[in-house]
Amino acid sequence: MTTSQLPSFSAKALAAPAVFFPQYDAPPRYDFDQGMPDPATYPLKDLDACAHKVLAEQGIAACGYFGAAGRSEMIYGYAGLRDSIAAWVGKRDKISLDRNNIMLMNGSAAGLSMIANALVGPGDGAIVESTTFPYMASFLENTGATVLRAAVDGEGMVIADAERRLQEMKERGLTPKLIYTIPTFHVPTGVLMPLARRQQLLDLARRWNVYVVEDNCYNELWYDQPTPPTLLSLEPGGRVIQSDSFSKMLAPGLRTGWVVATPEVAGMIGRMRPDLGVSQFTSHVINAWMAEGRLDAHLQQVRPRYRRKRDVAADALRRHCGGFVKFAVPQGGIFFWLELAPGIDGQKVRETLLREGVACRPGERFAGAAAENGYLRMSFLQVEEEEIERGVALLVEAFAACSR
Ligand SMILES: Cc1ncc(COP(=O)(O)O)c(C=O)c1O
């Protein structure tokens, strides 16, 4: 058998994976590519202390497939951490939640994949934003559902366009089932959906009787003023399924995220779990860390640092980019969405940046078939504050060199 015969029927049928790794021989010197927290903020000492505490106090009880709450933890995750998350989200969103509303995930991407598999399939329709988190677009497409994209403007998903897509589904005999949105610091554009638009979106979902999957993983990374109420808080009855994660607030390598849903919907999603659960040990460590009130304190610490980096990047972009690039300053999150002036050859820019050791994510990665190759997504947390200006200058030099 040759390797070309190796992929299974479904592996051949599925859309190409949404993973795109740039070909760097060495790690890029200026990494504007990765959407992660600033590694200097990872609370390594605290996590170390919590890991020791968990081993000393819980020992083997923290190292099984499940703990005292029983086998259901293999589906839903460690009950102690679910209690803590329910209390934390409930307080923020001013709603009443308990552990039965929370399902732990191996990162929120795993949660989104399970949501897609649990809720849609052939004959169903799902809406995503015209540029979006590409993994979720693939998860939805790979179920056999029809995925249509609704335009995004400076306030997020354009409701009238989403409604046109729903209408189109109806005319094509599809069952509209869900709308996936990143309303808070949208990926890749960084746009924040204001309260009025949130209410319009929920109104649309009610009228069409569809679910809304709210990807909330950037919600806490606000730098100017606290974010508007989440969709979940505005519609607590069960129509909104909220996906969230410790990846952007704490560290992505913990691979711990969660879904907030009604117990009934959580049960449906849980049926799709492809493994034997989320790490009990990691969940205990995070719970020990959360129990000491550290999550809010940590967020208060990282926000000013991230705000400074955002401001340094915005300033450098303003000063260097001249006519080559347009951008809006994001009020939170991790990214600038750079619109390149017409006549800049995106492919050539990439080749030049690769040589210069500057990494930046091409816009078409977020746009499905409708390639947006006149854009770059620039993450501003991985590069040291003092290095951002030089990295931005190199970016612009590449734009200038590749301008026709
Ligand atoms: C919008 C969005 N959703 C979900 C994820 C998944 O993150 P994780 O699986 O680490 O929680 C990411 C990661 O980049 C993201 O940008």
Short mmCIF file of C-alpha atoms and ligand atoms in Angstrom, two decimals:
data_model
loop_
_atom_site.label_atom_id
_atom_site.label_comp_id
_atom_site.label_asym_id
_atom_site.label_seq_id
_atom_site.Cartn_x
_atom_site.Cartn_y
_atom_site.Cartn_z
CA MET A 1 0.00 0.00 0.00
CA THR A 2 1.31 3.47 -0.86
CA THR A 3 0.81 6.51 1.37
CA SER A 4 -1.56 7.98 -1.23
CA GLN A 5 -3.88 5.00 -0.61
CA LEU A 6 -3.63 5.44 3.14
CA PRO A 7 -6.21 8.16 3.99
CA SER A 8 -9.62 6.79 4.96
CA PHE A 9 -12.79 7.57 3.02
CA SER A 10 -13.68 10.37 5.44
CA ALA A 11 -10.17 11.82 5.57
CA LYS A 12 -10.31 12.16 1.77
CA ALA A 13 -13.80 13.64 1.82
CA LEU A 14 -13.11 16.27 4.47
CA ALA A 15 -12.14 19.81 3.67
CA ALA A 16 -8.42 20.52 3.88
CA PRO A 17 -7.45 21.04 7.51
CA ALA A 18 -7.61 24.59 8.71
CA VAL A 19 -4.03 24.42 9.88
CA PHE A 20 -1.43 26.38 7.98
CA PHE A 21 2.12 26.47 9.22
CA PRO A 22 4.48 28.95 7.63
CA GLN A 23 7.74 27.38 6.55
CA TYR A 24 10.22 28.99 8.92
CA ASP A 25 13.62 27.30 9.32
CA ALA A 26 14.05 29.03 12.67
CA PRO A 27 11.44 30.67 14.89
CA PRO A 28 10.65 34.09 13.39
CA ARG A 29 12.45 37.00 15.04
CA TYR A 30 9.29 39.13 14.98
CA ASP A 31 6.33 36.85 15.56
CA PHE A 32 3.21 38.80 14.66
CA ASP A 33 1.60 35.52 13.66
CA GLN A 34 0.60 33.56 16.76
CA GLY A 35 -2.61 34.49 18.58
CA MET A 36 -1.44 33.74 22.11
CA PRO A 37 -1.04 35.64 25.37
CA ASP A 38 2.33 37.22 26.09
CA PRO A 39 4.39 34.27 27.41
CA ALA A 40 6.06 36.58 29.95
CA THR A 41 2.70 36.68 31.75
CA TYR A 42 2.33 32.93 32.24
CA PRO A 43 2.12 32.51 36.03
CA LEU A 44 4.64 29.68 36.15
CA LYS A 45 5.52 29.93 39.84
CA ASP A 46 1.87 30.00 40.89
CA LEU A 47 1.00 27.06 38.65
CA ASP A 48 3.99 25.17 40.06
CA ALA A 49 2.79 25.85 43.62
CA CYS A 50 -0.74 24.77 42.71
CA ALA A 51 0.52 21.57 41.04
CA HIS A 52 2.46 20.70 44.21
CA LYS A 53 -0.54 21.47 46.38
CA VAL A 54 -2.83 19.28 44.24
CA LEU A 55 -0.39 16.36 44.40
CA ALA A 56 0.16 16.77 48.13
CA GLU A 57 -3.50 17.17 49.05
CA GLN A 58 -5.34 15.15 46.39
CA GLY A 59 -2.62 12.76 45.20
CA ILE A 60 -4.05 9.89 43.20
CA ALA A 61 -7.55 11.38 43.44
CA ALA A 62 -6.43 14.00 40.91
CA CYS A 63 -4.87 11.49 38.57
CA GLY A 64 -7.72 9.21 37.54
CA TYR A 65 -10.10 9.24 34.61
CA PHE A 66 -12.65 10.70 37.03
CA GLY A 67 -12.88 11.73 40.67
CA ALA A 68 -15.34 11.63 43.54
CA ALA A 69 -18.17 13.08 41.44
CA GLY A 70 -18.19 9.89 39.38
CA ARG A 71 -17.95 8.65 35.83
CA SER A 72 -19.85 11.58 34.35
CA GLU A 73 -16.60 13.53 34.77
CA MET A 74 -15.28 11.56 31.79
CA ILE A 75 -17.85 13.45 29.70
CA TYR A 76 -18.21 16.74 31.55
CA GLY A 77 -14.85 17.13 33.30
CA TYR A 78 -13.76 17.68 36.89
CA ALA A 79 -16.77 18.91 38.90
CA GLY A 80 -14.71 21.19 41.15
CA LEU A 81 -13.44 23.27 38.23
CA ARG A 82 -16.93 23.29 36.69
CA ASP A 83 -18.26 24.73 39.98
CA SER A 84 -15.60 27.45 39.92
CA ILE A 85 -16.27 28.32 36.27
CA ALA A 86 -20.04 28.36 36.84
CA ALA A 87 -19.56 30.79 39.74
CA TRP A 88 -17.13 33.00 37.78
CA VAL A 89 -19.20 33.18 34.57
CA GLY A 90 -22.45 33.46 36.54
CA LYS A 91 -21.11 36.47 38.46
CA ARG A 92 -19.81 38.19 35.33
CA ASP A 93 -22.91 37.51 33.24
CA LYS A 94 -25.33 38.01 36.14
CA ILE A 95 -27.03 34.67 35.55
CA SER A 96 -27.51 31.60 37.64
CA LEU A 97 -25.34 28.67 36.58
CA ASP A 98 -24.17 25.48 38.20
CA ARG A 99 -21.83 22.67 37.27
CA ASN A 100 -24.49 21.06 35.04
CA ASN A 101 -24.24 24.05 32.71
CA ILE A 102 -20.49 23.70 32.23
CA MET A 103 -18.62 21.11 30.18
CA LEU A 104 -14.82 21.18 30.18
CA MET A 105 -13.04 20.85 26.85
CA ASN A 106 -9.53 20.18 25.63
CA GLY A 107 -9.31 23.81 24.57
CA SER A 108 -12.33 25.66 23.23
CA ALA A 109 -11.50 24.42 19.72
CA ALA A 110 -12.41 20.91 20.87
CA GLY A 111 -15.65 22.30 22.29
CA LEU A 112 -16.50 24.02 19.02
CA SER A 113 -15.83 20.80 17.13
CA MET A 114 -18.14 18.86 19.44
CA ILE A 115 -20.84 21.54 19.13
CA ALA A 116 -20.62 21.34 15.33
CA ASN A 117 -20.85 17.55 15.36
CA ALA A 118 -23.68 17.51 17.88
CA LEU A 119 -25.91 20.09 16.27
CA VAL A 120 -25.56 20.13 12.49
CA GLY A 121 -25.24 17.72 9.59
CA PRO A 122 -26.32 17.20 5.97
CA GLY A 123 -29.44 19.24 5.16
CA ASP A 124 -28.73 21.78 7.90
CA GLY A 125 -27.47 25.33 7.51
CA ALA A 126 -25.04 27.28 9.67
CA ILE A 127 -23.97 30.91 9.42
CA VAL A 128 -20.49 32.19 10.18
CA GLU A 129 -18.94 35.61 9.75
CA SER A 130 -17.41 36.32 6.30
CA THR A 131 -13.97 36.17 7.90
CA THR A 132 -13.87 33.89 10.91
CA PHE A 133 -11.93 31.40 13.05
CA PRO A 134 -11.11 28.92 10.28
CA TYR A 135 -11.19 25.81 12.44
CA MET A 136 -14.88 26.31 13.30
CA ALA A 137 -15.74 26.94 9.64
CA SER A 138 -14.07 23.58 8.80
CA PHE A 139 -15.71 21.77 11.74
CA LEU A 140 -19.11 22.91 10.51
CA GLU A 141 -18.39 22.14 6.83
CA ASN A 142 -17.02 18.72 7.67
CA THR A 143 -20.34 17.67 9.19
CA GLY A 144 -21.90 17.94 5.71
CA ALA A 145 -23.91 21.03 6.73
CA THR A 146 -24.09 24.02 4.39
CA VAL A 147 -22.13 26.95 5.79
CA LEU A 148 -22.92 30.43 4.52
CA ARG A 149 -20.97 33.56 5.42
CA ALA A 150 -22.50 36.85 6.55
CA ALA A 151 -20.68 40.14 6.02
CA VAL A 152 -18.84 41.88 8.89
CA ASP A 153 -18.65 45.65 9.30
CA GLY A 154 -17.19 47.89 12.01
CA GLU A 155 -19.80 46.53 14.48
CA GLY A 156 -19.48 42.82 13.73
CA MET A 157 -21.86 40.52 11.87
CA VAL A 158 -24.22 42.47 9.58
CA ILE A 159 -27.67 41.34 10.67
CA ALA A 160 -29.46 42.08 7.39
CA ASP A 161 -26.87 39.99 5.56
CA ALA A 162 -27.21 37.13 8.04
CA GLU A 163 -30.97 37.24 7.46
CA ARG A 164 -30.46 37.07 3.68
CA ARG A 165 -28.33 33.94 4.21
CA LEU A 166 -31.05 32.39 6.40
CA GLN A 167 -33.60 33.16 3.70
CA GLU A 168 -31.32 31.59 1.11
CA MET A 169 -31.13 28.44 3.23
CA LYS A 170 -34.88 28.27 3.41
CA GLU A 171 -35.20 28.66 -0.35
CA ARG A 172 -32.66 25.87 -0.85
CA GLY A 173 -34.68 23.56 1.40
CA LEU A 174 -32.07 23.58 4.18
CA THR A 175 -32.87 23.79 7.89
CA PRO A 176 -31.17 26.85 9.40
CA LYS A 177 -29.77 25.64 12.73
CA LEU A 178 -27.13 27.91 14.14
CA ILE A 179 -25.19 31.12 13.89
CA TYR A 180 -21.55 31.02 15.00
CA THR A 181 -20.21 34.43 15.98
CA ILE A 182 -17.20 35.99 17.69
CA PRO A 183 -18.89 39.19 18.90
CA THR A 184 -16.11 40.34 21.22
CA PHE A 185 -12.84 41.19 19.50
CA HIS A 186 -13.76 39.27 16.41
CA VAL A 187 -11.11 37.14 14.72
CA PRO A 188 -9.51 38.31 12.53
CA THR A 189 -10.83 41.90 12.37
CA GLY A 190 -10.69 42.78 16.10
CA VAL A 191 -14.15 44.40 15.87
CA LEU A 192 -16.32 44.67 19.00
CA MET A 193 -20.08 44.16 18.54
CA PRO A 194 -21.96 46.90 20.46
CA LEU A 195 -24.96 46.17 22.64
CA ALA A 196 -27.60 47.24 20.08
CA ARG A 197 -26.16 44.89 17.43
CA ARG A 198 -26.06 42.06 19.98
CA GLN A 199 -29.74 42.58 20.66
CA GLN A 200 -30.51 42.61 16.93
CA LEU A 201 -28.59 39.36 16.48
CA LEU A 202 -30.53 37.68 19.28
CA ASP A 203 -33.76 39.01 17.86
CA LEU A 204 -32.86 37.47 14.49
CA ALA A 205 -32.04 34.15 16.17
CA ARG A 206 -35.42 34.19 17.94
CA ARG A 207 -37.34 34.99 14.77
CA TRP A 208 -35.61 32.20 12.85
CA ASN A 209 -35.54 29.88 15.83
CA VAL A 210 -31.84 29.09 15.51
CA TYR A 211 -29.13 28.63 18.13
CA VAL A 212 -26.28 31.07 18.57
CA VAL A 213 -22.79 29.83 19.35
CA GLU A 214 -20.97 32.69 21.05
CA ASP A 215 -17.19 32.31 20.87
CA ASN A 216 -16.17 34.34 23.89
CA CYS A 217 -12.48 33.53 24.21
CA TYR A 218 -11.23 37.14 23.92
CA ASN A 219 -13.91 38.68 26.17
CA GLU A 220 -11.60 39.48 29.09
CA LEU A 221 -8.86 41.07 27.01
CA TRP A 222 -10.34 44.58 26.91
CA TYR A 223 -8.05 47.58 27.18
CA ASP A 224 -10.20 50.70 27.05
CA GLN A 225 -13.47 49.84 28.78
CA PRO A 226 -15.22 46.67 29.91
CA THR A 227 -16.96 44.77 27.14
CA PRO A 228 -20.74 44.91 26.53
CA PRO A 229 -22.89 42.15 28.06
CA THR A 230 -22.26 38.76 26.49
CA LEU A 231 -24.92 37.22 24.24
CA LEU A 232 -25.36 34.54 26.90
CA SER A 233 -26.17 37.14 29.53
CA LEU A 234 -28.70 38.81 27.22
CA GLU A 235 -30.46 35.53 26.38
CA PRO A 236 -29.96 33.14 29.29
CA GLY A 237 -32.85 30.81 28.32
CA GLY A 238 -30.70 28.33 26.40
CA ARG A 239 -30.60 29.69 22.85
CA VAL A 240 -27.00 30.83 23.31
CA ILE A 241 -24.23 28.27 23.69
CA GLN A 242 -21.11 30.03 24.94
CA SER A 243 -17.64 28.72 24.22
CA ASP A 244 -14.72 29.97 26.28
CA SER A 245 -11.18 29.09 27.24
CA PHE A 246 -8.19 29.66 29.51
CA SER A 247 -6.01 29.83 26.38
CA LYS A 248 -6.05 33.59 25.86
CA MET A 249 -6.54 34.56 29.53
CA LEU A 250 -3.88 32.28 30.98
CA ALA A 251 -1.89 29.92 28.73
CA PRO A 252 -2.94 27.89 25.67
CA GLY A 253 -0.77 24.91 26.58
CA LEU A 254 -3.11 24.08 29.45
CA ARG A 255 -5.54 23.03 26.70
CA THR A 256 -8.50 23.77 28.91
CA GLY A 257 -11.65 25.46 27.70
CA TRP A 258 -15.33 25.05 28.38
CA VAL A 259 -18.84 25.30 26.99
CA VAL A 260 -21.80 26.89 28.79
CA ALA A 261 -25.14 25.39 27.79
CA THR A 262 -28.35 24.07 29.28
CA PRO A 263 -27.91 20.60 30.80
CA GLU A 264 -29.99 19.18 27.94
CA VAL A 265 -27.82 20.72 25.19
CA ALA A 266 -24.66 19.91 27.16
CA GLY A 267 -25.81 16.30 27.15
CA MET A 268 -26.13 16.34 23.34
CA ILE A 269 -22.69 17.88 22.96
CA GLY A 270 -21.25 15.38 25.43
CA ARG A 271 -22.29 12.49 23.21
CA MET A 272 -19.75 13.71 20.68
CA ARG A 273 -16.76 13.46 23.00
CA PRO A 274 -14.15 11.59 20.97
CA ASP A 275 -11.90 10.73 23.92
CA LEU A 276 -12.02 9.75 27.59
CA GLY A 277 -12.21 13.26 28.94
CA VAL A 278 -10.23 16.35 29.84
CA SER A 279 -7.11 16.05 32.03
CA GLN A 280 -8.21 15.70 35.66
CA PHE A 281 -4.81 16.76 36.87
CA THR A 282 -4.65 19.99 34.83
CA SER A 283 -8.25 20.78 35.84
CA HIS A 284 -7.35 20.37 39.53
CA VAL A 285 -4.33 22.64 39.11
CA ILE A 286 -6.37 25.35 37.38
CA ASN A 287 -9.06 25.01 40.03
CA ALA A 288 -6.54 25.44 42.84
CA TRP A 289 -5.27 28.53 41.01
CA MET A 290 -8.78 29.93 40.52
CA ALA A 291 -9.78 29.16 44.10
CA GLU A 292 -7.40 31.80 45.35
CA GLY A 293 -9.11 34.51 43.30
CA ARG A 294 -6.17 34.66 40.97
CA LEU A 295 -8.00 34.75 37.64
CA ASP A 296 -9.39 38.26 38.08
CA ALA A 297 -6.13 39.46 39.65
CA HIS A 298 -4.17 38.00 36.71
CA LEU A 299 -6.45 39.72 34.19
CA GLN A 300 -6.04 43.02 35.99
CA GLN A 301 -2.29 42.56 35.72
CA VAL A 302 -2.10 41.63 32.05
CA ARG A 303 -4.51 44.28 30.70
CA PRO A 304 -2.23 47.33 31.16
CA ARG A 305 0.72 45.40 29.71
CA TYR A 306 -1.32 44.39 26.66
CA ARG A 307 -2.75 47.89 26.31
CA ARG A 308 0.80 49.29 26.17
CA LYS A 309 1.79 46.78 23.50
CA ARG A 310 -1.32 47.62 21.50
CA ASP A 311 -0.54 51.33 21.76
CA VAL A 312 3.11 50.86 20.76
CA ALA A 313 2.02 48.79 17.76
CA ALA A 314 -0.68 51.32 16.76
CA ASP A 315 1.80 54.16 17.05
CA ALA A 316 4.42 52.32 14.99
CA LEU A 317 1.85 51.45 12.34
CA ARG A 318 0.69 55.06 12.15
CA ARG A 319 4.20 56.40 11.83
CA HIS A 320 5.61 53.85 9.40
CA CYS A 321 2.77 52.60 7.27
CA GLY A 322 1.97 55.72 5.32
CA GLY A 323 -0.19 54.91 2.34
CA PHE A 324 0.56 51.20 2.38
CA VAL A 325 -1.86 50.02 5.01
CA LYS A 326 -5.20 50.91 6.62
CA PHE A 327 -6.24 49.69 10.06
CA ALA A 328 -8.52 50.39 13.01
CA VAL A 329 -7.12 50.26 16.55
CA PRO A 330 -8.76 47.28 18.31
CA GLN A 331 -10.25 47.99 21.73
CA GLY A 332 -9.12 44.60 22.94
CA GLY A 333 -8.02 41.15 21.86
CA ILE A 334 -4.70 40.32 20.28
CA PHE A 335 -4.83 41.46 16.66
CA PHE A 336 -4.66 44.30 14.17
CA TRP A 337 -6.36 43.61 10.86
CA LEU A 338 -4.23 45.32 8.22
CA GLU A 339 -5.74 46.20 4.87
CA LEU A 340 -3.01 46.46 2.26
CA ALA A 341 -3.23 49.19 -0.36
CA PRO A 342 -4.18 47.96 -3.84
CA GLY A 343 -1.14 47.05 -5.89
CA ILE A 344 0.77 45.34 -3.07
CA ASP A 345 1.51 41.77 -4.07
CA GLY A 346 0.45 39.72 -1.01
CA GLN A 347 2.39 36.62 -2.09
CA LYS A 348 5.59 38.61 -2.61
CA VAL A 349 5.10 40.29 0.79
CA ARG A 350 4.98 36.88 2.43
CA GLU A 351 8.17 35.71 0.72
CA THR A 352 9.98 38.91 1.72
CA LEU A 353 8.78 38.66 5.34
CA LEU A 354 9.91 35.06 5.55
CA ARG A 355 13.44 36.12 4.57
CA GLU A 356 13.37 38.96 7.11
CA GLY A 357 12.20 36.70 9.95
CA VAL A 358 8.87 38.53 10.31
CA ALA A 359 5.76 36.37 10.68
CA CYS A 360 2.24 37.67 10.07
CA ARG A 361 -0.90 35.71 9.20
CA PRO A 362 -2.31 36.03 5.66
CA GLY A 363 -5.89 37.28 5.58
CA GLU A 364 -7.22 34.56 3.29
CA ARG A 365 -6.76 32.00 6.06
CA PHE A 366 -9.94 33.41 7.61
CA ALA A 367 -12.06 33.89 4.54
CA GLY A 368 -12.76 30.44 3.08
CA ALA A 369 -13.17 30.43 -0.68
CA ALA A 370 -13.53 34.23 -0.88
CA ALA A 371 -9.81 34.88 -0.52
CA GLU A 372 -9.01 38.13 1.25
CA ASN A 373 -5.39 38.26 0.20
CA GLY A 374 -5.23 42.02 0.55
CA TYR A 375 -5.16 41.65 4.35
CA LEU A 376 -2.79 40.53 7.07
CA ARG A 377 -3.66 39.68 10.68
CA MET A 378 -1.00 41.08 12.98
CA SER A 379 -0.82 39.76 16.54
CA PHE A 380 0.82 42.22 18.93
CA LEU A 381 1.53 40.17 22.07
CA GLN A 382 4.37 37.86 21.07
CA VAL A 383 6.97 40.50 20.22
CA GLU A 384 8.76 42.33 23.05
CA GLU A 385 7.47 45.88 23.53
CA GLU A 386 10.85 47.40 22.57
CA GLU A 387 11.01 45.28 19.41
CA ILE A 388 7.54 46.03 18.05
CA GLU A 389 8.58 49.23 16.29
CA ARG A 390 11.45 47.54 14.41
CA GLY A 391 9.20 44.64 13.41
CA VAL A 392 6.54 47.01 12.12
CA ALA A 393 9.19 48.96 10.19
CA LEU A 394 10.29 45.71 8.50
CA LEU A 395 6.68 44.94 7.67
CA VAL A 396 6.27 48.27 5.94
CA GLU A 397 9.55 47.94 4.10
CA ALA A 398 8.19 44.67 2.70
CA PHE A 399 4.96 46.39 1.60
CA ALA A 400 6.95 49.13 -0.09
CA ALA A 401 9.26 46.64 -1.83
CA CYS A 402 6.30 44.60 -3.09
CA SER A 403 4.23 47.53 -4.31
CA ARG A 404 3.55 47.49 -8.05
C1 LIG B 1 -11.79 32.82 17.92
C2 LIG B 1 -11.11 31.63 18.49
N1 LIG B 1 -11.85 30.65 19.00
C3 LIG B 1 -11.30 29.54 19.54
C4 LIG B 1 -9.93 29.38 19.57
C5 LIG B 1 -9.40 28.11 20.14
O1 LIG B 1 -8.59 28.27 21.22
P1 LIG B 1 -8.34 27.11 22.30
O2 LIG B 1 -8.70 25.81 21.67
O3 LIG B 1 -6.89 27.20 22.60
O4 LIG B 1 -9.21 27.44 23.45
C6 LIG B 1 -9.10 30.38 19.05
C7 LIG B 1 -7.63 30.22 19.03
O5 LIG B 1 -6.90 30.89 18.37
C8 LIG B 1 -9.71 31.53 18.51
O6 LIG B 1 -8.97 32.54 18.00
#
